[in-house]
Amino acid sequence: ANPVIVIHGGAWAIPDKLEVASREGVKNAARVGWEVLRKGGTAVDAVMEAVKVLENDPAFDAGRGSVLTHAGEVEMDALIMDGKTLDCGSVATVNNIKNPVVLARKVMEKTPHTLIVGEGANTLAKEENVEGADKEYLVTAAGVEEWETYKKYNVAVSSLFAQRCHDTVGAVALDKGGNLACATSTGGITGKMPGRVGDSPLVGSGGYADNESGAVSTTGHGESITKVCLAHRVVQSLESGGSPSQAASEGLKYMFDRVGGSGGAIVVDREGRFAAEFSTEKMPWAAITLGTMEHGFLPGERNKEPL
Amino acid sequence: ANPVIVIHGGAWAIPDKLEVASREGVKNAARVGWEVLRKGGTAVDAVMEAVKVLENDPAFDAGRGSVLTHAGEVEMDALIMDGKTLDCGSVATVNNIKNPVVLARKVMEKTPHTLIVGEGANTLAKEENVEGADKEYLVTAAGVEEWETYKKYNVAVSSLFAQRCHDTVGAVALDKGGNLACATSTGGITGKMPGRVGDSPLVGSGGYADNESGAVSTTGHGESITKVCLAHRVVQSLESGGSPSQAASEGLKYMFDRVGGSGGAIVVDREGRFAAEFSTEKMPWAAITLGTMEHGFLPGERNKEPL
């Protein structure tokens, strides 16, 4: 198979001041994931390395740049899934890990479990020497400012989402061995209740990967995504013969019709066809295959450039 | 619609000494759920009341009777979903709640979120006056004995599951208004890592309910169920026109073929047809509709009696 990597940086009403950083951030992550694939690395390695780049980039709400809960703390969630075996690993509400996607992979590979939350995840991180990070590193000035606005005006979480709120990052990949993988990572929603877990770490909601059909990573209003199992619905559409673009658009339309939420999804199928669809105002995305980068930010925008 | 309630008490190799209690327990829960439906109550009320009966019954691994983690602690998970709105609520790794399904319903109805874990869930329990319970109440002598065996022989979680391990409980219902709901609750697997969340509280894995198709509650090896999004797969089969029995059997076969796990599922569709299928040695189940109780325990066993 011709390798493919697709990245998203979250589907929401991204403010103008973050536009350049968002556009560049997804392109950087795509290049890093592509390098893994080009050198013969696996889809799982590619999505993990790409998501690490996004987690390390403070422009995105994942890893460094995570937003704060109602209590003013960081609680991050991440998921990774290997389409070859359907093995998956997730963590939720972790607060002192540099790259939650790396810890999610440890859950997948080093435990008999699929999701580990809270302190149990921290214990695993210590045992497996996963790099930690303190709150000073993870939280940016913008994150603090957003939280202060939230506390001052007591803005409801739902209205915050509509206006000003960071979101999830994700990656999907196909490697030359024909293996698919997905990874998703997030700091969640500003002002969320402590202990709240959104869609991102949930298999079938925040992502899904199956070598027999395709890989998906979703973004948007987490509770809406969860209610319709968006990622699994999109993969089941691929299984029924839909194209990645159809499967993603129909999944997002179904979500809006049933529960009213907006979001986005990136998809790659087992033949290497890919799509980046969203029903929000903006979603930074980038994809690389056959030596060409494609990327976009606004609805309908699709730029092509050689690598 | 003619109301229907279906109950399961976990799909596993249930030891002989628990047979009578398991058979009676699911029948008791079915009667309580049926009473709610007969009086005109909602499907959500019916599944919650039925699961409370199972949580209060120490024969089942949920609420009182929960098994212990590697660290010797109780960590319970529960899910409830309303097929009318696709609203859902879950809790995971809660340790001092009498009825986790009641707290899951608070997440659904009193918060903008769908899943809350750990201490955040305990905070919500206090705010909403959800009844607490201490470890002495939740853990039975059998639970302690099982944990001591686990510690003594250091039996791997996977082999324990094959031999001797409690499991999930669940309920699905259709009310006379045509609304569907599901609920699932569990204490997990003996010796699980602290923070481990299985399939039970995950929408699409441990359960799913949609008025337009059907309601499902699953049981069995949680990680396998999660990898194939078993509940959502079964509901999507119903959406494509399959019968409850076909949808459940095919879902379980698919899971075994892809990831090797065994389990069970109870299903009711929007027309009131129901099924209780399992690929394990045993699964206690009971169903009531039109004044008749049906129940079973072994493969192919199906007893009918008037209420």
Short mmCIF file of C-alpha atoms in Angstrom, two decimals, chain A residues 14-281:
data_model
loop_
_atom_site.label_atom_id
_atom_site.label_comp_id
_atom_site.label_asym_id
_atom_site.label_seq_id
_atom_site.Cartn_x
_atom_site.Cartn_y
_atom_site.Cartn_z
CA ILE A 14 -10.62 28.80 16.12
CA PRO A 15 -9.79 32.49 16.79
CA ASP A 16 -7.77 34.40 14.20
CA LYS A 17 -4.74 34.70 16.45
CA LEU A 18 -4.33 30.91 16.43
CA GLU A 19 -4.81 30.46 12.68
CA VAL A 20 -1.17 30.50 11.58
CA ALA A 21 0.01 28.32 14.47
CA SER A 22 -2.80 25.83 13.83
CA ARG A 23 -2.11 25.59 10.11
CA GLU A 24 1.63 25.14 10.66
CA GLY A 25 1.16 22.76 13.57
CA VAL A 26 -0.80 20.15 11.63
CA LYS A 27 1.64 20.36 8.72
CA ASN A 28 4.57 19.78 11.08
CA ALA A 29 2.84 16.78 12.62
CA ALA A 30 2.04 15.37 9.17
CA ARG A 31 5.72 15.66 8.13
CA VAL A 32 6.87 13.81 11.26
CA GLY A 33 4.30 11.03 10.80
CA TRP A 34 5.21 10.79 7.12
CA GLU A 35 8.91 10.38 7.92
CA VAL A 36 8.04 7.36 10.07
CA LEU A 37 6.01 5.80 7.25
CA ARG A 38 8.55 6.64 4.55
CA LYS A 39 11.26 4.83 6.49
CA GLY A 40 9.04 1.73 6.72
CA GLY A 41 7.68 2.38 10.22
CA THR A 42 4.26 1.14 11.31
CA ALA A 43 0.99 3.06 11.26
CA VAL A 44 0.94 2.88 15.07
CA ASP A 45 4.40 4.49 15.27
CA ALA A 46 3.38 7.16 12.77
CA VAL A 47 0.19 8.27 14.54
CA MET A 48 1.96 8.25 17.90
CA GLU A 49 4.87 10.39 16.68
CA ALA A 50 2.51 12.78 14.90
CA VAL A 51 0.29 13.21 17.94
CA LYS A 52 3.35 13.80 20.12
CA VAL A 53 4.20 16.79 17.90
CA LEU A 54 0.69 18.18 18.42
CA GLU A 55 0.82 17.50 22.17
CA ASN A 56 4.14 19.37 22.38
CA ASP A 57 2.73 22.35 20.43
CA PRO A 58 1.00 24.82 22.79
CA ALA A 59 -1.32 25.99 19.98
CA PHE A 60 -3.38 22.82 20.53
CA ASP A 61 -5.45 21.64 23.49
CA ALA A 62 -3.54 18.40 24.19
CA GLY A 63 -0.41 17.85 26.25
CA ARG A 64 1.21 21.31 26.53
CA GLY A 65 -1.63 23.78 25.94
CA SER A 66 -4.31 21.74 27.74
CA VAL A 67 -7.20 23.76 29.13
CA LEU A 68 -8.25 23.74 32.79
CA THR A 69 -11.13 22.04 34.61
CA HIS A 70 -13.65 23.83 36.81
CA ALA A 71 -11.20 23.22 39.67
CA GLY A 72 -8.32 24.77 37.69
CA GLU A 73 -6.49 21.51 37.06
CA VAL A 74 -5.20 19.74 33.95
CA GLU A 75 -6.92 16.45 33.05
CA MET A 76 -5.83 14.93 29.75
CA ASP A 77 -7.26 12.00 27.77
CA ALA A 78 -5.72 10.01 24.90
CA LEU A 79 -6.38 6.94 22.76
CA ILE A 80 -4.38 4.83 20.33
CA MET A 81 -5.64 1.84 18.30
CA ASP A 82 -3.91 -0.71 16.08
CA GLY A 83 -6.14 -1.77 13.19
CA LYS A 84 -4.14 -4.97 12.65
CA THR A 85 -5.18 -6.57 15.94
CA LEU A 86 -7.93 -4.17 17.12
CA ASP A 87 -5.73 -3.72 20.20
CA CYS A 88 -6.29 -0.35 21.81
CA GLY A 89 -5.10 1.64 24.77
CA SER A 90 -6.42 4.78 26.42
CA VAL A 91 -5.82 6.96 29.42
CA ALA A 92 -8.14 9.54 30.95
CA THR A 93 -7.84 12.34 33.54
CA VAL A 94 -4.03 12.17 33.68
CA ASN A 95 -2.44 15.35 34.96
CA ASN A 96 1.34 15.10 34.90
CA ILE A 97 2.35 13.31 31.71
CA LYS A 98 4.15 15.09 28.87
CA ASN A 99 2.66 12.93 26.12
CA PRO A 100 -0.57 11.15 27.06
CA VAL A 101 -0.56 9.29 23.73
CA VAL A 102 2.69 7.55 24.77
CA LEU A 103 1.03 6.38 28.00
CA ALA A 104 -2.04 5.21 26.03
CA ARG A 105 0.29 3.05 23.97
CA LYS A 106 1.76 1.55 27.15
CA VAL A 107 -1.79 0.61 28.21
CA MET A 108 -2.22 -1.09 24.83
CA GLU A 109 1.09 -2.94 24.81
CA LYS A 110 2.05 -3.50 28.45
CA THR A 111 -1.26 -4.29 30.18
CA PRO A 112 -4.17 -6.68 29.58
CA HIS A 113 -6.50 -3.66 29.74
CA THR A 114 -7.78 -1.03 27.29
CA LEU A 115 -8.49 2.04 29.46
CA ILE A 116 -6.78 3.15 32.67
CA VAL A 117 -7.74 6.37 34.45
CA GLY A 118 -6.38 8.70 37.12
CA GLU A 119 -3.76 7.55 39.60
CA GLY A 120 -3.67 4.02 38.16
CA ALA A 121 -2.43 5.58 34.94
CA ASN A 122 0.22 7.53 36.85
CA THR A 123 1.44 4.33 38.49
CA LEU A 124 1.78 2.72 35.06
CA ALA A 125 3.63 5.80 33.79
CA LYS A 126 6.21 5.41 36.58
CA GLU A 127 6.63 1.67 35.99
CA GLU A 128 7.10 2.21 32.26
CA ASN A 129 9.29 5.32 32.57
CA VAL A 130 6.90 7.53 30.61
CA GLU A 131 8.10 11.13 30.69
CA GLY A 132 6.30 13.34 33.19
CA ALA A 133 5.56 17.04 33.03
CA ASP A 134 4.42 19.53 35.65
CA LYS A 135 1.48 21.91 35.51
CA GLU A 136 3.78 24.85 34.70
CA TYR A 137 4.82 23.09 31.50
CA LEU A 138 1.38 21.82 30.50
CA VAL A 139 -0.62 25.00 31.09
CA THR A 140 0.02 28.07 28.96
CA ALA A 141 -0.80 31.72 29.73
CA ALA A 142 -3.69 31.44 27.25
CA GLY A 143 -5.07 28.45 29.16
CA VAL A 144 -5.00 30.37 32.43
CA GLU A 145 -6.62 33.42 30.81
CA GLU A 146 -9.40 31.26 29.37
CA TRP A 147 -10.03 29.67 32.74
CA GLU A 148 -10.13 33.08 34.45
CA THR A 149 -12.71 34.26 31.93
CA TYR A 150 -14.70 31.11 32.62
CA LYS A 151 -14.57 31.68 36.38
CA LYS A 152 -15.37 35.40 36.10
CA TYR A 153 -18.40 35.11 33.89
CA ASN A 154 -19.37 31.61 34.99
CA VAL A 155 -19.94 30.78 31.35
CA ALA A 156 -21.66 27.47 30.83
CA VAL A 157 -19.52 24.79 29.26
CA SER A 158 -21.87 24.47 26.31
CA SER A 159 -21.78 28.16 25.40
CA LEU A 160 -18.00 28.26 25.88
CA PHE A 161 -17.73 25.49 23.34
CA ALA A 162 -19.68 27.51 20.84
CA GLN A 163 -17.46 30.57 21.26
CA ARG A 164 -14.01 29.94 22.50
CA CYS A 165 -12.62 26.61 23.43
CA HIS A 166 -9.72 24.47 22.43
CA ASP A 167 -10.23 20.97 21.26
CA THR A 168 -8.83 17.58 20.39
CA VAL A 169 -5.95 16.58 18.09
CA GLY A 170 -5.65 13.36 16.14
CA ALA A 171 -3.95 11.33 13.44
CA VAL A 172 -4.77 8.35 11.22
CA ALA A 173 -2.29 6.42 9.10
CA LEU A 174 -1.87 3.60 6.61
CA ASP A 175 1.58 2.01 6.44
CA LYS A 176 3.15 0.16 3.53
CA GLY A 177 2.28 -3.17 5.15
CA GLY A 178 -1.41 -2.24 4.84
CA ASN A 179 -1.86 -1.59 8.56
CA LEU A 180 -4.12 1.16 9.81
CA ALA A 181 -3.98 3.05 13.11
CA CYS A 182 -5.51 6.06 14.83
CA ALA A 183 -4.59 8.25 17.79
CA THR A 184 -6.51 11.05 19.51
CA SER A 185 -5.46 13.32 22.41
CA THR A 186 -7.09 16.19 24.28
CA GLY A 187 -7.07 18.45 27.30
CA GLY A 188 -10.87 18.57 27.14
CA ILE A 189 -13.17 21.57 27.65
CA THR A 190 -12.39 24.59 29.85
CA GLY A 191 -14.41 24.42 33.05
CA LYS A 192 -15.28 20.74 32.69
CA MET A 193 -16.15 18.94 35.92
CA PRO A 194 -13.19 17.16 37.53
CA GLY A 195 -13.24 13.52 36.43
CA ARG A 196 -15.11 14.30 33.20
CA VAL A 197 -14.06 12.05 30.35
CA GLY A 198 -15.09 13.11 26.85
CA ASP A 199 -15.12 11.09 23.68
CA SER A 200 -11.41 11.20 22.88
CA PRO A 201 -10.19 8.17 24.88
CA LEU A 202 -13.27 6.06 24.13
CA VAL A 203 -12.82 3.41 21.46
CA GLY A 204 -15.56 3.91 18.88
CA SER A 205 -16.18 7.53 19.84
CA GLY A 206 -12.84 9.39 19.70
CA GLY A 207 -11.29 6.96 17.24
CA TYR A 208 -11.36 3.53 15.68
CA ALA A 209 -9.01 1.57 13.42
CA ASP A 210 -9.57 -1.74 11.63
CA ASN A 211 -7.32 -3.04 8.83
CA GLU A 212 -10.39 -4.54 7.18
CA SER A 213 -12.07 -1.15 6.67
CA GLY A 214 -10.37 2.07 7.82
CA ALA A 215 -9.14 4.36 10.57
CA VAL A 216 -10.88 7.42 12.02
CA SER A 217 -10.06 10.14 14.55
CA THR A 218 -12.85 12.51 15.60
CA THR A 219 -13.05 15.96 17.17
CA GLY A 220 -15.78 18.32 18.29
CA HIS A 221 -18.35 18.29 21.05
CA GLY A 222 -17.29 15.18 22.96
CA GLU A 223 -20.63 14.33 24.54
CA SER A 224 -22.37 14.44 21.14
CA ILE A 225 -19.68 12.27 19.56
CA THR A 226 -20.05 9.75 22.39
CA LYS A 227 -23.85 9.55 22.10
CA VAL A 228 -23.65 8.45 18.45
CA CYS A 229 -20.36 6.44 18.68
CA LEU A 230 -19.16 8.59 15.79
CA ALA A 231 -15.85 6.86 14.98
CA HIS A 232 -17.37 3.38 14.97
CA ARG A 233 -20.31 4.58 12.87
CA VAL A 234 -17.90 6.01 10.28
CA VAL A 235 -15.87 2.78 10.19
CA GLN A 236 -19.05 0.73 9.80
CA SER A 237 -19.98 2.95 6.81
CA LEU A 238 -16.59 2.16 5.27
CA GLU A 239 -17.24 -1.55 5.97
CA SER A 240 -20.51 -1.17 4.00
CA GLY A 241 -18.60 0.26 1.04
CA GLY A 242 -18.83 4.03 1.56
CA SER A 243 -15.91 6.30 0.60
CA PRO A 244 -13.99 8.04 3.41
CA SER A 245 -15.51 11.39 2.45
CA GLN A 246 -19.08 10.01 2.36
CA ALA A 247 -18.62 8.05 5.58
CA ALA A 248 -17.28 11.09 7.46
CA SER A 249 -19.87 13.56 6.09
CA GLU A 250 -22.77 11.22 6.70
CA GLY A 251 -21.53 10.47 10.22
CA LEU A 252 -21.30 14.19 11.05
CA LYS A 253 -24.74 14.85 9.54
CA TYR A 254 -26.21 11.93 11.49
CA MET A 255 -24.71 13.34 14.70
CA PHE A 256 -26.15 16.80 14.04
CA ASP A 257 -29.59 15.41 13.17
CA ARG A 258 -29.79 13.14 16.22
CA VAL A 259 -28.12 15.11 18.99
CA GLY A 260 -27.32 18.53 17.56
CA GLY A 261 -23.53 18.54 17.91
CA SER A 262 -20.85 19.73 15.52
CA GLY A 263 -17.41 18.27 14.92
CA GLY A 264 -14.94 16.84 12.49
CA ALA A 265 -13.37 13.57 11.44
CA ILE A 266 -10.30 12.44 9.55
CA VAL A 267 -10.47 9.10 7.79
CA VAL A 268 -8.19 6.83 5.79
CA ASP A 269 -9.44 3.57 4.31
CA ARG A 270 -7.50 0.39 3.58
CA GLU A 271 -6.97 1.47 -0.02
CA GLY A 272 -5.36 4.71 1.09
CA ARG A 273 -8.24 7.02 0.18
CA PHE A 274 -8.55 9.74 2.81
CA ALA A 275 -10.86 12.55 3.91
CA ALA A 276 -10.93 15.44 6.37
CA GLU A 277 -14.51 16.62 6.97
CA PHE A 278 -15.99 19.02 9.52
CA SER A 279 -19.27 20.71 10.35
CA THR A 280 -17.68 23.44 12.49
CA GLU A 281 -16.39 26.81 11.21
#
